[in-house]
Coordinates of C-alpha atoms in Angstrom, one line a residue:
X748 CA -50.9 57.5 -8.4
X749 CA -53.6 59.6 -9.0
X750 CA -56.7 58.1 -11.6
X751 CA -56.1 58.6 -15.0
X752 CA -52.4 59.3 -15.2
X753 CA -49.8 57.5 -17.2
X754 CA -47.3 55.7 -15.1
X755 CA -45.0 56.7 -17.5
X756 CA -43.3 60.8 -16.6
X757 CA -42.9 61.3 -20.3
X758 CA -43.9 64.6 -21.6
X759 CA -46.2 62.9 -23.6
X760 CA -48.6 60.4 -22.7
X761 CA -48.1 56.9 -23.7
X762 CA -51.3 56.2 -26.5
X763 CA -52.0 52.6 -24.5
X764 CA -53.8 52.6 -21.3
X765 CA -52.0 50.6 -19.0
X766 CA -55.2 50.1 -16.5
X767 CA -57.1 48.7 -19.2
X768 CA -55.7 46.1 -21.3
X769 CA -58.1 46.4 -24.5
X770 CA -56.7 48.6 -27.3
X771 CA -59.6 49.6 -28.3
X772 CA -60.6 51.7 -25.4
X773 CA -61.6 55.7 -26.7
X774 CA -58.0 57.7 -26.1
X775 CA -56.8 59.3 -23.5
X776 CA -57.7 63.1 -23.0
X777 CA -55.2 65.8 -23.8
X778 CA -55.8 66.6 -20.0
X779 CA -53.9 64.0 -18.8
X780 CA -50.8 66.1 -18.9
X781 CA -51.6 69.7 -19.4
X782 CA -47.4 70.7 -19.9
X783 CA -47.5 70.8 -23.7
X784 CA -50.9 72.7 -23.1
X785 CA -49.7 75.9 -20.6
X786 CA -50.5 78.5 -23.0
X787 CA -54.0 76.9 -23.4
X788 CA -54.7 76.6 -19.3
X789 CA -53.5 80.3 -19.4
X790 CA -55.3 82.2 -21.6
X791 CA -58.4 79.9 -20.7
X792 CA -61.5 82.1 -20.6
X793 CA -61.3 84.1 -17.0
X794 CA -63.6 87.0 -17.2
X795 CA -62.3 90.3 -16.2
X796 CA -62.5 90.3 -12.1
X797 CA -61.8 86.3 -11.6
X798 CA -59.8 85.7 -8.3
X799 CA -57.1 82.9 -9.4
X800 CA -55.2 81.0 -6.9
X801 CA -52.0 81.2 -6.9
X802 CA -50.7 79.2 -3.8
X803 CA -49.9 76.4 -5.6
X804 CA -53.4 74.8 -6.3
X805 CA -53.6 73.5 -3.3
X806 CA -56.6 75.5 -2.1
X807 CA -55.0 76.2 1.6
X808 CA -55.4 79.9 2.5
X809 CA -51.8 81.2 1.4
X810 CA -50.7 84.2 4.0
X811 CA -52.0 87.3 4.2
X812 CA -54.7 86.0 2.2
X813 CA -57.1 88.4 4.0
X814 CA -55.3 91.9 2.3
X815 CA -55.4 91.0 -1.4
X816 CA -55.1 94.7 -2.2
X817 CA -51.3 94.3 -0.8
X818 CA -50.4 91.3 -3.0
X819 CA -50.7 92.3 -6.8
X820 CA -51.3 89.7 -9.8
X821 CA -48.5 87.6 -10.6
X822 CA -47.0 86.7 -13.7
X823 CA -49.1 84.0 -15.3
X824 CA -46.8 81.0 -14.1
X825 CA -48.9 79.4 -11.7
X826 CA -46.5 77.4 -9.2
X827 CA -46.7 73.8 -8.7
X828 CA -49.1 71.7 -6.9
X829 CA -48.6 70.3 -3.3
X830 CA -49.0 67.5 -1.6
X831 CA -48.2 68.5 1.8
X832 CA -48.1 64.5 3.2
X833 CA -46.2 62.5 0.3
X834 CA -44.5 65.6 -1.6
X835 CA -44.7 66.6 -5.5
X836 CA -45.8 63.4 -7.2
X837 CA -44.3 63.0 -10.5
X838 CA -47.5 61.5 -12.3
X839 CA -49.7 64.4 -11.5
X840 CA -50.4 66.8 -14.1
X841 CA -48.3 69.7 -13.4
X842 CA -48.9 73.1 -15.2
X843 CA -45.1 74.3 -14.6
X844 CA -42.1 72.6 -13.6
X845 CA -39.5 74.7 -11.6
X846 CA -36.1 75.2 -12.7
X847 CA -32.6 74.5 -10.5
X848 CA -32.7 77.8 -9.4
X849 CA -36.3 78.4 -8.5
X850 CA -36.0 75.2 -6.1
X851 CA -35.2 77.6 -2.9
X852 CA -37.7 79.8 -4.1
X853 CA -40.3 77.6 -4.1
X854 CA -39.5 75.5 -0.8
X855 CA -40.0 78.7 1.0
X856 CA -43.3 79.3 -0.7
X857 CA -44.8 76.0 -0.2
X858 CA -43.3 76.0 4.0
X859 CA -45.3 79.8 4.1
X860 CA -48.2 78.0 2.0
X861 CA -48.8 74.8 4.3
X862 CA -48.2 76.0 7.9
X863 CA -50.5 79.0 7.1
X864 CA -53.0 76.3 6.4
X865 CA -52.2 74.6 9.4
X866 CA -50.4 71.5 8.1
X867 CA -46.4 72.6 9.3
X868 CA -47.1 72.4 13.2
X869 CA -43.3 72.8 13.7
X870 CA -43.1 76.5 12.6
X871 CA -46.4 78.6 12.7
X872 CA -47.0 81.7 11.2
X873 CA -46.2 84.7 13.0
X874 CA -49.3 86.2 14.7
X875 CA -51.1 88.8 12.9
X876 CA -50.4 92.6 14.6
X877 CA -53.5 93.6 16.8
X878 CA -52.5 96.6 17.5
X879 CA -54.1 99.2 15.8
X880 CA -51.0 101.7 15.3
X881 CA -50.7 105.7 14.9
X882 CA -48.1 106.5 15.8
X883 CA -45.6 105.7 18.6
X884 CA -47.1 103.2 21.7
X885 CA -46.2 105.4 25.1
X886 CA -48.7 103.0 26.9
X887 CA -51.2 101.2 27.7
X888 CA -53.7 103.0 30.8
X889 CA -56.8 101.2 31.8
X890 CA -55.7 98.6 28.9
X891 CA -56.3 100.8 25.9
X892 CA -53.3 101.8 23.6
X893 CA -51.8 105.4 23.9
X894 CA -50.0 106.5 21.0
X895 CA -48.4 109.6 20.1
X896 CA -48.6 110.3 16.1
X897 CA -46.1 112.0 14.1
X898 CA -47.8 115.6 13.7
X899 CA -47.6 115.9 17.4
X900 CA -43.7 116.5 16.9
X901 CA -44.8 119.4 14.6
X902 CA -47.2 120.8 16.9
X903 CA -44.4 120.1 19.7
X904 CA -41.7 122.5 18.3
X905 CA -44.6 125.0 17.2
X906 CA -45.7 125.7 20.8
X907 CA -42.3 125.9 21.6
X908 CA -41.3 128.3 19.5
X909 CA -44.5 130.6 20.0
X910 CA -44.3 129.9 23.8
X911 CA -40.2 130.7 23.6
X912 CA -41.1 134.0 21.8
X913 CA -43.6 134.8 24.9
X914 CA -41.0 134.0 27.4
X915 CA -38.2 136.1 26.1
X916 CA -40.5 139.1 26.6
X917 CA -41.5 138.0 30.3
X918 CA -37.8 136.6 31.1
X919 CA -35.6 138.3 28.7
X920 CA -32.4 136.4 31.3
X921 CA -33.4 133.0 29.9
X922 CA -32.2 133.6 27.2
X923 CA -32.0 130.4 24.7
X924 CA -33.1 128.6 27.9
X925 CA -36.5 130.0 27.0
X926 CA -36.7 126.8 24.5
X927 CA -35.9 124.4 26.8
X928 CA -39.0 125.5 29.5
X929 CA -41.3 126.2 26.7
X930 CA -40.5 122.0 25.6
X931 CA -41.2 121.3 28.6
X932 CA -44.7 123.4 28.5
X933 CA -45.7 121.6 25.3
X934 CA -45.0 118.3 27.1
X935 CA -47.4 119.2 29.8
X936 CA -50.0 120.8 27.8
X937 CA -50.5 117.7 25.7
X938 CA -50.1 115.6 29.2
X939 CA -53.4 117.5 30.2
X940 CA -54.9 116.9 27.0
X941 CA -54.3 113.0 27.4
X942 CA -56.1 113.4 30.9
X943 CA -58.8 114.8 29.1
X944 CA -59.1 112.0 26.4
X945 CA -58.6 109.4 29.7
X946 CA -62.0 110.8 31.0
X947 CA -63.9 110.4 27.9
X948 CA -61.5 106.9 28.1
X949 CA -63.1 105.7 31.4
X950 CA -66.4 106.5 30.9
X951 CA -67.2 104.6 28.0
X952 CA -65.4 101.9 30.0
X953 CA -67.7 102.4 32.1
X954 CA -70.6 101.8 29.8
X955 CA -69.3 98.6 28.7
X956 CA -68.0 100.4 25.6
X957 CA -64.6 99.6 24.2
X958 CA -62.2 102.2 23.1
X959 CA -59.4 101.4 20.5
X960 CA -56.9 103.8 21.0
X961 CA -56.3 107.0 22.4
X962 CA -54.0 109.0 20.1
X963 CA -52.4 112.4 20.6
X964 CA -51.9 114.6 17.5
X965 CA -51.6 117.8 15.6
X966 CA -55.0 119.4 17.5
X967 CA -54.7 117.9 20.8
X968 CA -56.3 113.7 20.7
X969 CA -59.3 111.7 20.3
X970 CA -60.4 108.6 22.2
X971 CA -61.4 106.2 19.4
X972 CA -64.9 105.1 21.2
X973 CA -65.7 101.7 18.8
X974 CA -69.3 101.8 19.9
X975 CA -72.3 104.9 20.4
X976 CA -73.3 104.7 23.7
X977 CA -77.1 103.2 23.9
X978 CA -79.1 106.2 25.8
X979 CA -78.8 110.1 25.2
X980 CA -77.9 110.2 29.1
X981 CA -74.9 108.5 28.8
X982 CA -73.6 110.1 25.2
X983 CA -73.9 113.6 26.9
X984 CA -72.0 112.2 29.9
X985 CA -69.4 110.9 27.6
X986 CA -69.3 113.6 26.2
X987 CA -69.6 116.3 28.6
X988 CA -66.3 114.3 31.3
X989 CA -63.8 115.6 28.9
X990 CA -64.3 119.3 29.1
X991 CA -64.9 119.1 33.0
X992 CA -61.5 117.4 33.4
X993 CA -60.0 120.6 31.7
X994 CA -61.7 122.8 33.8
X995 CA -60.6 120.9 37.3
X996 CA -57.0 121.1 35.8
X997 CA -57.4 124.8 35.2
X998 CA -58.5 124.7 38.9
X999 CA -55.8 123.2 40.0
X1000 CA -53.0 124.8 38.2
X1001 CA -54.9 128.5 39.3
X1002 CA -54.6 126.9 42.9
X1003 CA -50.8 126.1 42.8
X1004 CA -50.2 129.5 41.1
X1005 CA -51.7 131.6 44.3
X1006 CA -48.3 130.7 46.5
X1007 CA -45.8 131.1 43.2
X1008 CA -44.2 134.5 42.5
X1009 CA -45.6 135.9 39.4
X1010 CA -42.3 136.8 36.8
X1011 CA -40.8 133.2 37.6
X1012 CA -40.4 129.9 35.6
X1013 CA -42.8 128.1 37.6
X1014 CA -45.4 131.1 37.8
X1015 CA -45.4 131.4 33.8
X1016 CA -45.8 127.5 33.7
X1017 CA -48.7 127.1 36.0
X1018 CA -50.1 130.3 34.3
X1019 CA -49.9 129.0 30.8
X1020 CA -51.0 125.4 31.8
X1021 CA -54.1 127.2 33.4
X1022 CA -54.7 129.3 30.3
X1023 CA -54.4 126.6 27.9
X1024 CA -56.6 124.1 29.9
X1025 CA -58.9 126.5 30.4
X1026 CA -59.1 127.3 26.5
X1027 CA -59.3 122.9 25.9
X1028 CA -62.7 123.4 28.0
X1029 CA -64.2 126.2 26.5
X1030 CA -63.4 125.8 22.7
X1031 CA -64.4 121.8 23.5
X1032 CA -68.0 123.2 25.1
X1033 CA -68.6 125.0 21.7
X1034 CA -72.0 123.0 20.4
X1035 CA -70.8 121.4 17.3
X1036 CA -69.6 118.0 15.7
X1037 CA -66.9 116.7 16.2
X1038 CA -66.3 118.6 19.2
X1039 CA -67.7 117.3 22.6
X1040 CA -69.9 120.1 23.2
X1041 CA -71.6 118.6 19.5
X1042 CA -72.2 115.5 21.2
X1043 CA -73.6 117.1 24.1
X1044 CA -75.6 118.5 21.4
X1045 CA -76.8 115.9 19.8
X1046 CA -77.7 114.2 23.1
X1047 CA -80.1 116.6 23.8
X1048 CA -81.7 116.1 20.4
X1049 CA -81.6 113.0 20.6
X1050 CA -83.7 112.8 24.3
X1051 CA -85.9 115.3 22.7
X1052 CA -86.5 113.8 19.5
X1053 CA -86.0 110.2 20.5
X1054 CA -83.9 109.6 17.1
X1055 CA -80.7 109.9 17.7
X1056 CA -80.3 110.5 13.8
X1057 CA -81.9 114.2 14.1
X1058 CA -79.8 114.8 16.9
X1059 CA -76.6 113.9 14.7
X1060 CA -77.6 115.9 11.6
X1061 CA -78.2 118.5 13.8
X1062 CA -75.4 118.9 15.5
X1063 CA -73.5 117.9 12.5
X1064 CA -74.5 121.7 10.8
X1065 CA -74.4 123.4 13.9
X1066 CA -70.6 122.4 13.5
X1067 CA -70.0 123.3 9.5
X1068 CA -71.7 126.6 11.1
X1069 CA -69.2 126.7 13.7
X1070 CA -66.1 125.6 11.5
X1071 CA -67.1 129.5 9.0
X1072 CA -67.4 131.3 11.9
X1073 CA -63.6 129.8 12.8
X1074 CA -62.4 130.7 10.0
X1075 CA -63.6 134.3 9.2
X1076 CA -64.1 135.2 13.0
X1077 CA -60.6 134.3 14.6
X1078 CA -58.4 136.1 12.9
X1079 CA -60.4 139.1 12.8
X1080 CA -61.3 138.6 16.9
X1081 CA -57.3 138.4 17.1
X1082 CA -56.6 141.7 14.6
X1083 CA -59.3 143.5 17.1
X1084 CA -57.2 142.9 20.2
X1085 CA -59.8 140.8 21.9
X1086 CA -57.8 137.9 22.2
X1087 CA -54.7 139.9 23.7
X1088 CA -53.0 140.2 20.3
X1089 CA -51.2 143.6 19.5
X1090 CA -53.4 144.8 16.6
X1091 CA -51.0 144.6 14.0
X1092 CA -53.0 143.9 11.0
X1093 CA -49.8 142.9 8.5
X1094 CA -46.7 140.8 8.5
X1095 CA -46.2 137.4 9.5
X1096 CA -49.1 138.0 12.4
X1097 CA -51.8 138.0 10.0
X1098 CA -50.5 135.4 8.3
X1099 CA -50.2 133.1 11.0
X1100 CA -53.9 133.8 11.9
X1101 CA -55.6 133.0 9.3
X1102 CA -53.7 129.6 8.5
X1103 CA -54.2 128.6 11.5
X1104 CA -58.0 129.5 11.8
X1105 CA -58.3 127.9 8.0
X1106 CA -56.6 124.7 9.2
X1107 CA -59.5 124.5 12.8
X1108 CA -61.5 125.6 10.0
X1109 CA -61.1 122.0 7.9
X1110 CA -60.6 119.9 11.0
X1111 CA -64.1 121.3 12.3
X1112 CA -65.6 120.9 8.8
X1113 CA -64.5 117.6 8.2
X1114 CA -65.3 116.1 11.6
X1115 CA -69.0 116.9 11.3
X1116 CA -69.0 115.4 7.6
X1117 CA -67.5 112.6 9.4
X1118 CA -69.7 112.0 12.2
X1119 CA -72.4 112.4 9.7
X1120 CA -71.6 109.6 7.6
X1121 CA -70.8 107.8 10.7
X1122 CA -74.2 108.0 11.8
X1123 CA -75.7 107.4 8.2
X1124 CA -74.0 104.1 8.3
X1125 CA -75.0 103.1 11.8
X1126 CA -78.7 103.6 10.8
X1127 CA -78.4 101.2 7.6
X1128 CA -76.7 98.6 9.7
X1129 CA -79.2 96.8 10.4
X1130 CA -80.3 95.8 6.8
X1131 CA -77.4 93.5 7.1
X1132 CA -78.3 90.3 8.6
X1133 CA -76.7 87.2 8.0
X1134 CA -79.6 85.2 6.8
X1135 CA -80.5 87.1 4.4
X1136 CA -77.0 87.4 2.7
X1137 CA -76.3 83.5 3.0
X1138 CA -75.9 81.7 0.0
X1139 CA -77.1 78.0 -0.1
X1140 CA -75.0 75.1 0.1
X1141 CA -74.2 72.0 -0.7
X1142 CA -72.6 69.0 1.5
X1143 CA -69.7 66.9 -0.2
X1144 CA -67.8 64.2 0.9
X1145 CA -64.2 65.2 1.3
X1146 CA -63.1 62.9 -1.9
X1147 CA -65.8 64.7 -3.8
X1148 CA -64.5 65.6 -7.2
X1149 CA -64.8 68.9 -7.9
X1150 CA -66.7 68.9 -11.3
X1151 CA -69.1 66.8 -8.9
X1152 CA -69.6 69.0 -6.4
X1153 CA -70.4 71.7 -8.8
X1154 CA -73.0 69.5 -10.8
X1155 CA -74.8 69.2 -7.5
X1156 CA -74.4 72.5 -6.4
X1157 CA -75.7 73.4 -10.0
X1158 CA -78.7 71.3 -9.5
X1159 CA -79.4 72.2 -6.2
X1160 CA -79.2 75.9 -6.9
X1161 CA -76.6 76.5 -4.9
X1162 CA -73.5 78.7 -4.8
X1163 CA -71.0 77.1 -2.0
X1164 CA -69.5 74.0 -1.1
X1165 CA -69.1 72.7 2.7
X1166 CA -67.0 69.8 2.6
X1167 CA -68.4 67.6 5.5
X1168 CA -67.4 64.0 7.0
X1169 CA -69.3 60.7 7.2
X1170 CA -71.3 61.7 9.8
X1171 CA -72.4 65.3 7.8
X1172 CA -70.2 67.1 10.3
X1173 CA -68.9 70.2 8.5
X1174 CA -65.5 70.2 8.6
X1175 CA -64.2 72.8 6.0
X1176 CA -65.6 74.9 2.9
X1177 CA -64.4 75.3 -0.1
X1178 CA -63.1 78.9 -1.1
X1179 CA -64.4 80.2 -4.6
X1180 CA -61.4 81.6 -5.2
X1181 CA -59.9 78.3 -5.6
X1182 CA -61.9 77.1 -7.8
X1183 CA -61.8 79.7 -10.3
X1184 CA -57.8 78.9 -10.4
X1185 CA -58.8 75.1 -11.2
X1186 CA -59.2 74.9 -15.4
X1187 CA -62.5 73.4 -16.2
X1188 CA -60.9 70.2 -17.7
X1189 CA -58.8 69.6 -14.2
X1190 CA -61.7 69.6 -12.1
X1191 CA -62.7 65.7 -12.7
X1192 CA -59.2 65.1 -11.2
X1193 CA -59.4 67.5 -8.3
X1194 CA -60.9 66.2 -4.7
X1195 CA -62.9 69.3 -3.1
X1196 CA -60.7 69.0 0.0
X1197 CA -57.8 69.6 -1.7
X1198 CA -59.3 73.4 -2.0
X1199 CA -61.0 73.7 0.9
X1200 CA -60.1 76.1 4.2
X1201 CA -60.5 74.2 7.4
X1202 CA -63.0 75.6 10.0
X1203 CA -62.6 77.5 12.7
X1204 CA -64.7 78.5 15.9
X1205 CA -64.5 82.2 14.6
X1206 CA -65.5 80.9 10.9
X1207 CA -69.2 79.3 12.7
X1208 CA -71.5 82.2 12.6
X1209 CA -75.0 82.4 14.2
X1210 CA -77.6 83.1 11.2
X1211 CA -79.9 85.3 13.6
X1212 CA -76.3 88.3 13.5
X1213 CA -77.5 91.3 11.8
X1214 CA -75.7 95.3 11.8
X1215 CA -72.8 95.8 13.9
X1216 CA -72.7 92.6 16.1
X1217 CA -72.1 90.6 12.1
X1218 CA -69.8 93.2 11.2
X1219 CA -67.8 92.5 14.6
X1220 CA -68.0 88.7 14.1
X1221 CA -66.3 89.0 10.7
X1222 CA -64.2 91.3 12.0
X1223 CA -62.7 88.9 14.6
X1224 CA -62.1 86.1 12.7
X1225 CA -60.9 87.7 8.7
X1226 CA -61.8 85.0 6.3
X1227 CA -63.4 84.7 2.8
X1228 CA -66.5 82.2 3.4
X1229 CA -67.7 81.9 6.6
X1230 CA -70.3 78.9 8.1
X1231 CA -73.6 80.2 9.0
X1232 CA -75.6 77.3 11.2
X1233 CA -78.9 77.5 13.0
X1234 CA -79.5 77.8 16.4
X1235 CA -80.0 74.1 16.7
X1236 CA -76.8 73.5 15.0
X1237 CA -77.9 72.8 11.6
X1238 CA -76.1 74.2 8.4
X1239 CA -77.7 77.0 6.8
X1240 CA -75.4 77.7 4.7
X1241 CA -72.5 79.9 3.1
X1242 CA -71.6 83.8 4.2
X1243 CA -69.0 85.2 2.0
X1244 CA -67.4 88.3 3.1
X1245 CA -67.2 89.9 -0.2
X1246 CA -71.4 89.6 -0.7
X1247 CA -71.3 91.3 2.6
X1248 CA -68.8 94.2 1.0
X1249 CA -71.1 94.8 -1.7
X1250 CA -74.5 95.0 0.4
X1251 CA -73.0 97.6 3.0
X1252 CA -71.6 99.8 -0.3
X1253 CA -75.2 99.1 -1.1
X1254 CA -77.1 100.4 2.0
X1255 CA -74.4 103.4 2.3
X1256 CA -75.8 104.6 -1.5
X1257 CA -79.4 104.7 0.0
X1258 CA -80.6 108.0 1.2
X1259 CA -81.2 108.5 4.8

């Protein structure tokens, strides 16, 4: 039985004390047994952004804890409390008592609730996905993920429609044949465009850089490079593999179309596949963000310049500049003839041109606002540092009530609680959520451990981590609160994730 409850489950407590035998002892608080008071606990004074736990009030993470956005506010019926080694107990105050019905309900809640928090060893949580999705996995090369998104179906039965119209004027015999080859052309095309991501792929591999995904979509794919490569040498060499793959495949197909006989399946093939490769080169060598001839750009700015910030912006409006000339010079190059078109100025021709020079038009555009902000937020990276964002803390015993803990943290000036053991080895911290969902008048009766998230290796964070290296500590280990500890091993004190939140929205609103 917990201190200061009735051993008596009646609604209502009892007016004697039954520890202490004298009458006259000052009466019991309402709080003894908040049921007859739910409305009051409820419509207590939350201010508008409070975080209330609802996992049962027993302050273990509850799952998914890390995506609040995808579990909206609950109706204000908190559940009941745990105790995840003896059960309910009867004589704890209780804001809600289940009905028949809700017992399955609930069961399930609290078995999610307690082997999340890593009290249910016989059935763990499923693992939480790693993979980063986009589409459909078709494998994994050199390790890193290839997935194909949906657009590329769209794209797919586009250049096989365009490509089928082509073929029915070169082989009129094929006749609705023609759609089967020119498939099989839109397969191989985007095969050489996944060679061409695999270079850019293995070279950053090469610099020790990790790669996320490749992914093949509407406009060919991108290699999702996670970090900038250190020296201008290396970003143009990133930069610069890709287009040179595209111009050795062109090479080769040109080489196997010598022996072919022009006017046949296999002569058409290796001709468009050398066209098209040939067109990934040149259109990727234009100098503009987000294209690789951009980078190649900005390398060169950046060697000159020595900040690879100018070479970013610069490249950056070289490719806004490039994406207007896309879309007013295309379809009038393509009107002129110069492309090979048939100079048919109306109809469905026209049309088709200037969509699809508006839509290069956007993807330019947007890229180089991209890589722009990109590189705006690399630069203000490193005014986040650990250290500076830590809150100070206060060490509790694990029996600690919680109006205690606060009291000391109060006096202290502090603004987090590491529960630690005899010894003052840390051994969990309590989540601020958690105690917002404990009512003021409850927290005399609540222990600090009973809200507190047990630490892991990835939740011990070095307090010298500043920029990217803190955001990819975080990022490997989700939590709320994190331990931040000297290099000696002493606590320093308290990193939550959200104070980290609002100082990058903060160094992103600062002008370059």
């Amino acid at each position: 039985m917990r201190p200061g409850t009735d051993s008596d489950p009646a609604p209502h407590p009892r007016p004697e004390n039954t520890r202490a035998p004298e009458r006259t002892a000052p009466p019991r608080p309402h709080t003894i047994d908040p049921r007859p008071f739910r409305p009051v606990t409820r419509g207590r004074r939350f201010e508008q952004g409070d975080t209330v736990d609802v996992s049962g009030g027993n302050g273990k993470p509850r799952p998914d804890e890390d995506h609040p956005a995808e579990h909206p506010p609950v109706p204000p019926t908190p559940n009941p409390e745990h105790d995840p080694e003896h059960g309910p107990d009867p004589d704890r105050a209780t804001p809600d008592q289940p009905g028949p019905g809700d017992t399955e309900d609930r069961t399930e809640h609290e078995h999610r609730s307690l082997a999340h928090a890593g009290i249910a060893r016989t059935d763990p949580p499923p693992e939480r996905p790693k993979e980063p999705g986009g589409g459909i996995l078709m494998g994994r090369p050199f390790g890193v993920p290839v997935y194909v998104a949906p657009s590329w179906f769209l794209v797919a039965a586009l250049i096989t429609w365009v490509f089928g119209g082509q073929l029915d004027r070169v082989l009129p015999e094929l006749g609705a044949l023609r759609y089967l080859v020119s498939l099989f052309f839109a397969v191989a095309f985007y095969a050489s465009v996944l060679v061409h991501e695999l270079a850019h792929t293995i070279a950053a591999l090469r610099f020790k850089l990790p790669v996320r995904r490749i992914q093949l979509q509407f406009f060919g794919g991108v290699s999702e490079i996670e970090k900038e490569a250190e020296t201008p040498g290396r970003e143009f060499v990133l930069a610069f593999v890709g287009p040179l793959l595209s111009l050795v495949l062109a090479g080769l197909f040109y080489l196997a179309l010598k022996p072919v006989q022009p006017g046949t399946v296999p002569g058409v093939l290796l001709a468009g596949l050398m066209v098209s490769n040939l067109i990934v080169a040149i259109f990727n060598l234009l100098p503009g963000l987000p294209l690789d001839g951009g980078r190649m750009l900005r390398a060169v700015v950046w060697k000159i310049t020595g900040k690879p910030m100018t070479g970013t912006v610069a490249a950056a409006w070289v490719g806004r500049a490039l994406a207007v000339s896309v879309l007013i010079g295309l379809p009038l190059l393509n009107q002129s003839g110069a492309l090979g078109g048939d100079q048919d100025i109306s109809g469905m021709d026209t049309v088709t041109d200037a969509l699809l020079a508006a839509i290069l038009a956007a993807i330019i555009w947007t890229g180089a606002g991209n890589s722009l902000r990109m590189a705006r937020l690399r630069e203000h990276l490193p005014d986040l540092r650990a250290r500076t964002l830590t809150r100070r803390a206060v060490p509790v015993q694990t029996d600690t009530p919680l109006s205690e803990g606060l009291r000391r943290a109060n006096a202290a000036g502090a603004r987090a609680l590491v529960v630690v053991d005899a010894d003052g080895t840390p051994l969990s911290l309590v989540r601020e959520a958690a105690i917002v969902g404990v009512p003021e008048h409850r927290r005399p009766w609540v222990a600090v451990s009973e809200l507190a998230q047990d630490l892991t290796d990835g939740m011990r964070v070095s307090a010298e981590l500043s920029g990217e290296e803190l955001l990819d500590t975080l990022r490997a280990t989700p939590a709320t609160e994190y331990l931040v500890i000297e290099n000696t091993g002493e606590i320093y004190g308290v990193l939550s994730a959200a104070d980290v939140e609002r100082a990058f929205v903060k160094a992103m609103a600062r002008p370059s």
